[in-house]
PDB file of C-alpha atoms in Angstrom:
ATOM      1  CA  UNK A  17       0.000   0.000   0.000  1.00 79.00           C
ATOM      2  CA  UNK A  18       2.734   2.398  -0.704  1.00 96.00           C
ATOM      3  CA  UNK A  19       2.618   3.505  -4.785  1.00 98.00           C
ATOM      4  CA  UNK A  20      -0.408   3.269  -6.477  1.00 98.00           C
ATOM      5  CA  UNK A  21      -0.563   4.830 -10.150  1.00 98.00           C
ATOM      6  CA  UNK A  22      -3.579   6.538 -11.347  1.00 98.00           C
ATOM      7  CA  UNK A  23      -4.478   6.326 -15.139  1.00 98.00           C
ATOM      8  CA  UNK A  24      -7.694   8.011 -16.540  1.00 96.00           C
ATOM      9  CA  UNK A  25      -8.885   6.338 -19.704  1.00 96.00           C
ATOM     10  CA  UNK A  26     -11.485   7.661 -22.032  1.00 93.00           C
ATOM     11  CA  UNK A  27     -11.019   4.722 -25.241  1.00 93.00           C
ATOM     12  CA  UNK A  28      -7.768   3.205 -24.223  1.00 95.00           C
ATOM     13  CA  UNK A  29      -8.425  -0.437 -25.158  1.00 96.00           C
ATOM     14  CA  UNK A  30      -5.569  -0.745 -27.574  1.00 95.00           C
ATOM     15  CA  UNK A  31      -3.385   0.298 -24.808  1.00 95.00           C
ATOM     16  CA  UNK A  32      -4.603  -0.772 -21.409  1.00 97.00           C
ATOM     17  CA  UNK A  33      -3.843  -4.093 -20.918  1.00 97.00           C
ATOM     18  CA  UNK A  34      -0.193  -3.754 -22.093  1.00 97.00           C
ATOM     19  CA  UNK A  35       0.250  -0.338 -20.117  1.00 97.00           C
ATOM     20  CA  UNK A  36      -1.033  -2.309 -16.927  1.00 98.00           C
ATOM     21  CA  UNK A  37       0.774  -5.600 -17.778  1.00 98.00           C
ATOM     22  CA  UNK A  38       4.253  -3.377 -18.188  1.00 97.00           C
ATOM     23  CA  UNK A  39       4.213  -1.541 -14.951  1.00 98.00           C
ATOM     24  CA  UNK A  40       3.071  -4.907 -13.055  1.00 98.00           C
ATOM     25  CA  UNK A  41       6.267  -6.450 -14.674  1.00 98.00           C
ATOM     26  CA  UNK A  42       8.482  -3.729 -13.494  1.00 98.00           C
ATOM     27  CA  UNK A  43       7.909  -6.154  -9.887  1.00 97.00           C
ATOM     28  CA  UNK A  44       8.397  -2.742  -7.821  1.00 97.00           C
ATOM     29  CA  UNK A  45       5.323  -3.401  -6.129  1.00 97.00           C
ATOM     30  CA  UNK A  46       3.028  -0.911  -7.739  1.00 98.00           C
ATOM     31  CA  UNK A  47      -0.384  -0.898  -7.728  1.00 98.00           C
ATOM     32  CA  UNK A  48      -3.020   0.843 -10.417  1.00 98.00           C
ATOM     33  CA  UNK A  49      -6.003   2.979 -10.059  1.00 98.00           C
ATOM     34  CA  UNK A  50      -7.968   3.188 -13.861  1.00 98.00           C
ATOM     35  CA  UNK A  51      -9.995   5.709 -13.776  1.00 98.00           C
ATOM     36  CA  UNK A  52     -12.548   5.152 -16.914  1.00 97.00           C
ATOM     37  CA  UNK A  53     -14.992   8.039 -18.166  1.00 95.00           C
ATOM     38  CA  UNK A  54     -17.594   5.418 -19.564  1.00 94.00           C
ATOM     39  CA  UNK A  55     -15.488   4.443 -22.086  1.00 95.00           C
ATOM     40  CA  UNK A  56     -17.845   3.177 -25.315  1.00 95.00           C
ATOM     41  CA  UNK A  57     -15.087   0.946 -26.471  1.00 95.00           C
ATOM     42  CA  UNK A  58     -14.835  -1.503 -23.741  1.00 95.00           C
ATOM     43  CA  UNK A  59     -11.415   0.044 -21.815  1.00 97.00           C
ATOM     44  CA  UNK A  60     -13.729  -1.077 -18.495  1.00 97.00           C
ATOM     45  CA  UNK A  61     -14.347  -4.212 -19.339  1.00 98.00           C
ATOM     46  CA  UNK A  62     -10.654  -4.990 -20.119  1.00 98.00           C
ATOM     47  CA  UNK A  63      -9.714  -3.867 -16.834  1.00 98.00           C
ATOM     48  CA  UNK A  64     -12.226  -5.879 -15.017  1.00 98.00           C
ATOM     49  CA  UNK A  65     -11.090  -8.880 -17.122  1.00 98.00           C
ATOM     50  CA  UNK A  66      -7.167  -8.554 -15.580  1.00 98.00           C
ATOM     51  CA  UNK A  67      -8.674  -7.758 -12.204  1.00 98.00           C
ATOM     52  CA  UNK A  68      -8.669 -11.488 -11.632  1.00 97.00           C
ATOM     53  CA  UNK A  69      -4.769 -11.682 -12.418  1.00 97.00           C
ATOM     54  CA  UNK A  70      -4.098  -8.903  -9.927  1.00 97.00           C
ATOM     55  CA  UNK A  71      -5.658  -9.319  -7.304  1.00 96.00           C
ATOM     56  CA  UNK A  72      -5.086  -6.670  -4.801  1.00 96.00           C
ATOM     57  CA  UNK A  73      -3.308  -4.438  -7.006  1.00 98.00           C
ATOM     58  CA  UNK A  74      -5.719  -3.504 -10.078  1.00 98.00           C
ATOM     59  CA  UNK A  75      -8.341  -1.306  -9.118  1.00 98.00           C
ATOM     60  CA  UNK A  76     -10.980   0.570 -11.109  1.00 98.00           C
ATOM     61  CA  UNK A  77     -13.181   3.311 -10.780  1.00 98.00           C
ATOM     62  CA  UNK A  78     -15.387   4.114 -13.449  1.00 97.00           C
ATOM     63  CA  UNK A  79     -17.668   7.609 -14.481  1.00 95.00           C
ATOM     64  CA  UNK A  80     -20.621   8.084 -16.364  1.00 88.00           C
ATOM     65  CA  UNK A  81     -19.317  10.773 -19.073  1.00 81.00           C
ATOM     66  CA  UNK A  82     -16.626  11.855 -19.907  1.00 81.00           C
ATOM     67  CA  UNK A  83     -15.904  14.500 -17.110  1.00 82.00           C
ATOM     68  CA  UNK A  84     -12.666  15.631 -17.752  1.00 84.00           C
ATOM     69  CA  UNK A  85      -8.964  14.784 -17.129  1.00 89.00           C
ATOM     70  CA  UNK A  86      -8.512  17.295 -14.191  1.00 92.00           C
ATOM     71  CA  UNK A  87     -11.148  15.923 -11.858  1.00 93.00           C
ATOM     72  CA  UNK A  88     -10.377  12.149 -13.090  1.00 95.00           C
ATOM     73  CA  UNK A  89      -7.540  12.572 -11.118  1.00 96.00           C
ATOM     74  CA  UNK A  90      -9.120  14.155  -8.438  1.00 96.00           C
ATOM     75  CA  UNK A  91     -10.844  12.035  -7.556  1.00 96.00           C
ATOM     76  CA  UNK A  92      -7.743   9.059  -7.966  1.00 98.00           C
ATOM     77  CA  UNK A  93      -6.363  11.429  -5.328  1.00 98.00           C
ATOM     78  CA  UNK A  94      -9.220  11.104  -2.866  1.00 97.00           C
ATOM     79  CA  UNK A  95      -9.100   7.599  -3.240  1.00 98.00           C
ATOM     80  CA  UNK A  96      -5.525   6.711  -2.904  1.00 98.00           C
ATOM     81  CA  UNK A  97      -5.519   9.242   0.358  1.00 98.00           C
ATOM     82  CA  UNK A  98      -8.346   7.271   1.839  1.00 97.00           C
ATOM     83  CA  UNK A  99      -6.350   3.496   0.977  1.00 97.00           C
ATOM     84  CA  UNK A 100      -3.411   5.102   2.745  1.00 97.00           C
ATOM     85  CA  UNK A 101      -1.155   5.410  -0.311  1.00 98.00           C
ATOM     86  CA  UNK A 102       1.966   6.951   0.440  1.00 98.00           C
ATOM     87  CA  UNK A 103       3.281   8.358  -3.102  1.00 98.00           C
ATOM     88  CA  UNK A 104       0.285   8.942  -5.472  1.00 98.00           C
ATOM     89  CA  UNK A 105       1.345   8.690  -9.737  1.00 98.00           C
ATOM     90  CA  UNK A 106      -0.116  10.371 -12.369  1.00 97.00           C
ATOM     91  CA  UNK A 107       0.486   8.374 -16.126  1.00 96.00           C
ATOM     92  CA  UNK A 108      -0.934   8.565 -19.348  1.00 95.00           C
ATOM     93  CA  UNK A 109      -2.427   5.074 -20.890  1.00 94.00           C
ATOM     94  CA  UNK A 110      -1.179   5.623 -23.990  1.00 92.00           C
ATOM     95  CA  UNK A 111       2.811   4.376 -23.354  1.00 94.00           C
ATOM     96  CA  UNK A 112       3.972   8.464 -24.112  1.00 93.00           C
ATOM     97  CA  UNK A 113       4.804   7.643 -20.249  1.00 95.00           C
ATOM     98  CA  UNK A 114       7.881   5.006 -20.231  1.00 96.00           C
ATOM     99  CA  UNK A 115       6.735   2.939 -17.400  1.00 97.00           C
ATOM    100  CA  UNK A 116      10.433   2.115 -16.453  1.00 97.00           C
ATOM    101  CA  UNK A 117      10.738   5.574 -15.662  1.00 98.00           C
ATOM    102  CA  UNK A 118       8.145   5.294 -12.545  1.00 98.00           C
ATOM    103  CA  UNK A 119      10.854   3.940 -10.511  1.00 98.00           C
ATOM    104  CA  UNK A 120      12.974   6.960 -10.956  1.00 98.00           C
ATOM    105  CA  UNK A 121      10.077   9.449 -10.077  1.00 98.00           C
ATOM    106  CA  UNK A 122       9.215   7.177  -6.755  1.00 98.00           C
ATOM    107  CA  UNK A 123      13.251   7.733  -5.772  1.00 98.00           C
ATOM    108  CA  UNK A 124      13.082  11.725  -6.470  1.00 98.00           C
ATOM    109  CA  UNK A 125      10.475  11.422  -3.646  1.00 98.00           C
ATOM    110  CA  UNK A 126      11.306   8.383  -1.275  1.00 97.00           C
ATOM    111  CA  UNK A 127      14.940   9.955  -1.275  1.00 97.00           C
ATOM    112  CA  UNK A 128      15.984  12.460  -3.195  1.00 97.00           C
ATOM    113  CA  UNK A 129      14.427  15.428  -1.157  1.00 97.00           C
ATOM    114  CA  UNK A 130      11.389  16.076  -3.558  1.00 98.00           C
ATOM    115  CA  UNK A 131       7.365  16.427  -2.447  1.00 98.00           C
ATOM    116  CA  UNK A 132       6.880  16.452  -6.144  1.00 98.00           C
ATOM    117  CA  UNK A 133       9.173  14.503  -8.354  1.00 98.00           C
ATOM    118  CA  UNK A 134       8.098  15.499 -12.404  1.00 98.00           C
ATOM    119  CA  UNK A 135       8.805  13.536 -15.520  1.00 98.00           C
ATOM    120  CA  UNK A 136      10.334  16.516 -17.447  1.00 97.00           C
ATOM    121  CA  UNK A 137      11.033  16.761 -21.195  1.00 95.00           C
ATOM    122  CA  UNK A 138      12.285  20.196 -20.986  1.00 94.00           C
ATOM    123  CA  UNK A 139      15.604  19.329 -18.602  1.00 95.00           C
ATOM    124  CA  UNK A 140      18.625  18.004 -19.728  1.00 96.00           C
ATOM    125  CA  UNK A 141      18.634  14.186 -20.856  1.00 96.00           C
ATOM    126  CA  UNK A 142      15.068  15.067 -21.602  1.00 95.00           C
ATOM    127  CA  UNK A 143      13.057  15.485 -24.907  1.00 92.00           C
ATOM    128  CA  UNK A 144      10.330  13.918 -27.323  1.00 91.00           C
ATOM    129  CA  UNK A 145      10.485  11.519 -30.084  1.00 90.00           C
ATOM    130  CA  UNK A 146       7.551  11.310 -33.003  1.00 84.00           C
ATOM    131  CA  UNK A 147       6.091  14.008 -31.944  1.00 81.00           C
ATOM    132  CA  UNK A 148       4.917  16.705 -34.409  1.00 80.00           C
ATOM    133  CA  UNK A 149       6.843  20.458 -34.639  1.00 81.00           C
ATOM    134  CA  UNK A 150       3.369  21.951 -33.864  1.00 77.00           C
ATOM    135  CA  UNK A 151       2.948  19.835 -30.529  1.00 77.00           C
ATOM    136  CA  UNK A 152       6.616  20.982 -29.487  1.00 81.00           C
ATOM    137  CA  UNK A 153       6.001  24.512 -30.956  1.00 81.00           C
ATOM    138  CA  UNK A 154       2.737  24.240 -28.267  1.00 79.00           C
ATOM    139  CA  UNK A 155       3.639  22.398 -25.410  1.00 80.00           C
ATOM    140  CA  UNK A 156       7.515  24.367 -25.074  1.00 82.00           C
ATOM    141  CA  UNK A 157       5.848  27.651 -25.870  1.00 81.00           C
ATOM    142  CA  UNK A 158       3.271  27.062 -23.205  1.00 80.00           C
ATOM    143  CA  UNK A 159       5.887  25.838 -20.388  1.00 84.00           C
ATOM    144  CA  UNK A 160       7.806  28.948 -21.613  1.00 86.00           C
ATOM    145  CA  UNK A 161       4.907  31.267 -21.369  1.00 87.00           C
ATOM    146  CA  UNK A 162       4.040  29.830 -17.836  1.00 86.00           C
ATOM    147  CA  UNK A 163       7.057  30.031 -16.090  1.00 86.00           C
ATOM    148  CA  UNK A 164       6.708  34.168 -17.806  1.00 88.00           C
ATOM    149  CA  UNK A 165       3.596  34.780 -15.857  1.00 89.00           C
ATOM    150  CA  UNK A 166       3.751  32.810 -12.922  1.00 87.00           C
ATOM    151  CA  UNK A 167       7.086  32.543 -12.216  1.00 89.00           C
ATOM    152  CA  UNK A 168       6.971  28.824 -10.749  1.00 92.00           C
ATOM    153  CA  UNK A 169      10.650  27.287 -11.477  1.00 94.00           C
ATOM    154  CA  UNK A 170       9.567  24.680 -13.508  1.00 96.00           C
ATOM    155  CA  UNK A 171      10.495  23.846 -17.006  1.00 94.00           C
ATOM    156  CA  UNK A 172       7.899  21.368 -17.766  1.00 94.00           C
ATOM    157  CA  UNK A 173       4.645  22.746 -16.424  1.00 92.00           C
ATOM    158  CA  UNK A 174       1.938  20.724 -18.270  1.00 89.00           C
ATOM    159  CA  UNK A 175       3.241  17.420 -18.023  1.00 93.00           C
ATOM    160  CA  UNK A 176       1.098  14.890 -16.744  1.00 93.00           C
ATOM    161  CA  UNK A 177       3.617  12.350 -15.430  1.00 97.00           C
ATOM    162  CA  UNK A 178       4.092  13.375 -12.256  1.00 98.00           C
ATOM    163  CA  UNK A 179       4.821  11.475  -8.364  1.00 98.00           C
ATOM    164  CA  UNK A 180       3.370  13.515  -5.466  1.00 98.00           C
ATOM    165  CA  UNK A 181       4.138  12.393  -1.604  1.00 98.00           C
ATOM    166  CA  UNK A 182       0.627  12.082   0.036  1.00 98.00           C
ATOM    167  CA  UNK A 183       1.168  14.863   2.510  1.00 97.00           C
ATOM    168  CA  UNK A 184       1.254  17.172  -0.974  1.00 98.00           C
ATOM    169  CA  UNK A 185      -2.189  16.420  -1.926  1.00 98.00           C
ATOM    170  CA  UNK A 186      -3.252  16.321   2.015  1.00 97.00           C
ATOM    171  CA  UNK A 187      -2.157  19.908   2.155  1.00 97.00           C
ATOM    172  CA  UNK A 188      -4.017  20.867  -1.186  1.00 97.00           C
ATOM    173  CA  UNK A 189      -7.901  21.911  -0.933  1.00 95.00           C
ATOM    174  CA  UNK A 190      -8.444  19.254  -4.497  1.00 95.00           C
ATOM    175  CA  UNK A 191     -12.309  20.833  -4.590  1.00 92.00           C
ATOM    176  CA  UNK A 192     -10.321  23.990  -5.234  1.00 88.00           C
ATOM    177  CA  UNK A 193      -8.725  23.019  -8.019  1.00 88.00           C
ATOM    178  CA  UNK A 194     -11.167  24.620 -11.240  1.00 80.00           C
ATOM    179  CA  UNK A 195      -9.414  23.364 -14.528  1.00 80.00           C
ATOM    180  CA  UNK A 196      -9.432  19.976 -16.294  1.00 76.00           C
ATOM    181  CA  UNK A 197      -6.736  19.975 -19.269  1.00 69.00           C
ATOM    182  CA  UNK A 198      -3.713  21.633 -18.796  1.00 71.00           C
ATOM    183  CA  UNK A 199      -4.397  23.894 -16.785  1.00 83.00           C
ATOM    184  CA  UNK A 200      -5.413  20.971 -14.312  1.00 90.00           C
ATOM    185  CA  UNK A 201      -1.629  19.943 -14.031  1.00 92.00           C
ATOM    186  CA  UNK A 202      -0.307  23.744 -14.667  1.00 92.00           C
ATOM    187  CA  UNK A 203      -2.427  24.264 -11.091  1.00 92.00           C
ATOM    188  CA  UNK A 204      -1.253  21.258  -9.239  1.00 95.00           C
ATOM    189  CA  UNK A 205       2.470  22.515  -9.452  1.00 96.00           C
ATOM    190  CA  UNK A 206       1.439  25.913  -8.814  1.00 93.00           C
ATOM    191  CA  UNK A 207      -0.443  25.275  -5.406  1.00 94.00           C
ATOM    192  CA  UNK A 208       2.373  22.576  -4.860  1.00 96.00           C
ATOM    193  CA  UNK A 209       4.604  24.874  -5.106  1.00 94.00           C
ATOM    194  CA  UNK A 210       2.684  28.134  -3.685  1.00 91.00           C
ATOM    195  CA  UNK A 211       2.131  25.896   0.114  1.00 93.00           C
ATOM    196  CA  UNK A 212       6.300  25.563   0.192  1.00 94.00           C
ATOM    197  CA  UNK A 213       6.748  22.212  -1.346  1.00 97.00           C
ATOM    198  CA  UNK A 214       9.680  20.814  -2.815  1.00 98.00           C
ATOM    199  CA  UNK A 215       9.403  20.172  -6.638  1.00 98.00           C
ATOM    200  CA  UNK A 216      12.391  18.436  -8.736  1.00 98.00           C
ATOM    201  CA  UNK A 217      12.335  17.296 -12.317  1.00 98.00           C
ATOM    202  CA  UNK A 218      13.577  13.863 -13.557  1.00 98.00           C
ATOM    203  CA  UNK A 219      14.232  13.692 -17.357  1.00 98.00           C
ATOM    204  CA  UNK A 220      12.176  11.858 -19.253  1.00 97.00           C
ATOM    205  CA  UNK A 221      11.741  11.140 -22.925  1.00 96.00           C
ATOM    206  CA  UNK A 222       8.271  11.754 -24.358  1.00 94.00           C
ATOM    207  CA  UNK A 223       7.352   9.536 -27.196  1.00 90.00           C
ATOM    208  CA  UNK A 224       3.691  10.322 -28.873  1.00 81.00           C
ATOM    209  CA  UNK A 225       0.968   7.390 -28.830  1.00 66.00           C
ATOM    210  CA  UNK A 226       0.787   4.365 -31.326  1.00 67.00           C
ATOM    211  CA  UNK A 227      -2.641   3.520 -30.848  1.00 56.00           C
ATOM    212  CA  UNK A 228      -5.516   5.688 -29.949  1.00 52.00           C
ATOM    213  CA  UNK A 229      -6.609   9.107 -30.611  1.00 53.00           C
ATOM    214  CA  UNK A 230      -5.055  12.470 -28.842  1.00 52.00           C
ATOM    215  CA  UNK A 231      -7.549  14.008 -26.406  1.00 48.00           C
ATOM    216  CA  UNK A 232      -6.284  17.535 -27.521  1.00 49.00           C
ATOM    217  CA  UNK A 233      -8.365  19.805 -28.344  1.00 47.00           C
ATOM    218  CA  UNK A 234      -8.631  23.804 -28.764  1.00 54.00           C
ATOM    219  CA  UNK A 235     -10.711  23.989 -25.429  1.00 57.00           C
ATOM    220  CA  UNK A 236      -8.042  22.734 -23.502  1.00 57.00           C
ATOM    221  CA  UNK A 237      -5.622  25.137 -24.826  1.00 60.00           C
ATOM    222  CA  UNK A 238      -7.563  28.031 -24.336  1.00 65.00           C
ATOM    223  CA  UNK A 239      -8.177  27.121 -20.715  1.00 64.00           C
ATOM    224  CA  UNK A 240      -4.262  26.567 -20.233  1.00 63.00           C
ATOM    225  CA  UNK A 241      -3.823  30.134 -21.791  1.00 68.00           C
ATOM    226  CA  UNK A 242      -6.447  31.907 -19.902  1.00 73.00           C
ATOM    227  CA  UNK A 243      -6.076  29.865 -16.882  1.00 72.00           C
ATOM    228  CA  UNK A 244      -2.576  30.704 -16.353  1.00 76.00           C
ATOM    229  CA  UNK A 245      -3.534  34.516 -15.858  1.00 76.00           C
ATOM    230  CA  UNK A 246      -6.599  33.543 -13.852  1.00 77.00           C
ATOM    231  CA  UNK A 247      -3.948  31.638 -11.328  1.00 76.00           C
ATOM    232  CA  UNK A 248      -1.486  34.616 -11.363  1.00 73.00           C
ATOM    233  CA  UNK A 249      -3.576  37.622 -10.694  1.00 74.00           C
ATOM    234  CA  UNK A 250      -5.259  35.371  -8.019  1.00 73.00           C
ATOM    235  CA  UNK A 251      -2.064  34.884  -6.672  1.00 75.00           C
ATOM    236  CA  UNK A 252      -1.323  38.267  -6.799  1.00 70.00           C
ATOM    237  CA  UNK A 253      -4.302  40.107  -5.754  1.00 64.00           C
ATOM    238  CA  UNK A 254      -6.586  37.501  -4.014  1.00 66.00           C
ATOM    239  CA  UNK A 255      -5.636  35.031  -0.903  1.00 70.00           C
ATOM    240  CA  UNK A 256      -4.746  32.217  -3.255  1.00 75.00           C
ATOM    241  CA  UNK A 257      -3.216  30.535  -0.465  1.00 75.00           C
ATOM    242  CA  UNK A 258      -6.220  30.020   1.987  1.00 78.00           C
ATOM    243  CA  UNK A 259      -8.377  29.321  -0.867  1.00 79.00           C
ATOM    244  CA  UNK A 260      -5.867  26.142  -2.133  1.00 87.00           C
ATOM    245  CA  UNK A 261      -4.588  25.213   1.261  1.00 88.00           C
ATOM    246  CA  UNK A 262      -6.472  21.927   2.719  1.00 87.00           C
ATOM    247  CA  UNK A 263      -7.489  23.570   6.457  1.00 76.00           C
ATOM    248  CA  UNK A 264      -9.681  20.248   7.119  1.00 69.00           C
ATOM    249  CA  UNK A 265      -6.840  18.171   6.589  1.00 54.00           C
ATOM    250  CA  UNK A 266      -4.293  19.895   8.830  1.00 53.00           C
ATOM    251  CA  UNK A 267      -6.915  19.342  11.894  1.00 49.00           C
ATOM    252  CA  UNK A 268      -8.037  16.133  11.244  1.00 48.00           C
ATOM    253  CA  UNK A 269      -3.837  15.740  11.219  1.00 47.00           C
ATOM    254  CA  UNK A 270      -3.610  17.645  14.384  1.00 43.00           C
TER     255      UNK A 270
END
């Protein structure tokens, strides 16, 4: 009951059993959390299927709708806090996460001094392979234009493969956090960062899906655009910090 990953699926099934089959053969004692938006193609089923061959360790929770990426992991949060999971994963299904690089991220946490341990394209010994010029053009121009107005040191600010201690998302009010794309994981390191925890990056190498379809869509990039503002000035001129900070859980910890 110490690592449990968290993977939202919205029509995974050409990658879900062989993303869960590769980080259960990593034998470092993970255990996964699907969480599936009512998936028409069957991604459920699949995992309900390999339940039976991981026992104990395969879990899903599954949505009616497709509700968004942002509070998908939510609510993976509130469920690994309530198991008792020490160091909580994000991962994407579609294998642009190396699972062999999970390890790495649990170590930046478990002993190399980080709350939040990121899997960073945009350090050295990190970087992207089949992606598209436009996606790089986007998703380096948007860490770039981050980092501008917000002034978190991060490098990669929207990726989504990401190990927080449990304390981190203790501390965090999670019904505070408004945006679902990438804003969603633009926030989580900001109010990470913003309550005084420690963030590293690990480098990681990005490689676009095989199989599937992107989820990517204008909407989400004109929430990370506008939500990046929304997060400064209410950083700036607002009380950010008792809106974001988890008061419940620091008495029910006292």
């Amino acid at each position: 009951m110490e690592k449990i990953v968290i993977i939202p699926t919205y029509n995974e099934k050409e990658n879900i059993s062989s993303i869960i089959k590769a980080i259960f053969d990593l034998n470092q004692d993970f255990h996964i959390l699907v969480i599936d938006d009512g998936s028409p193609d069957g991604t459920a089923l699949i995992v309900k299927d390999l339940q039976s061959t991981y026992p104990g360790k395969l879990f899903l929770e599954e949505r009616r709708g497709k509700l968004g990426l942002g509070t998908a992991y939510i609510h993976g949060f509130k469920w690994a806090i309530r198991k008792g999971y020490q160091f909580i994963f994000e991962m994407d299904a579609d294998f642009s996460h190396n699972p062999k690089d999970l390890q790495r991220l649990y170590e930046a946490c478990k002993s190399g001094g980080a709350d939040v341990a990121i899997g960073s394209r945009y350090v050295k010994g990190g970087g992207t392979v089949n992606w598209p010029w436009d996606r790089i053009a986007l998703s380096k121009g948007g860490s770039l234009y981050t980092r501008m107005i917000t002034w978190m040191p991060v490098k990669d600010t929207t990726a989504g493969f990401v190990c927080y201690r449990k304390e981190v998302l203790e501390a965090i009010n999670l019904d505070g956090i408004r945006f679902l794309g990438y804003a969603f994981q633009i926030e989580m390191k900001f109010a990470s960062w913003k309550l005084g925890f420690t963030i590293k990056e690990v480098p990681i190498i990005f490689e676009d899906r095989k199989y599937g379809v992107s989820k990517m869509h204008k909407g989400i990039v004109k929430e990370g655009i506008l939500g990046v503002l929304k997060l400064r000035w209410e950083s700036l001129f607002k009380d950010y910090h008792s809106r974001i900070k988890n008061v419940e859980g620091e008495e029910a910890a006292a």
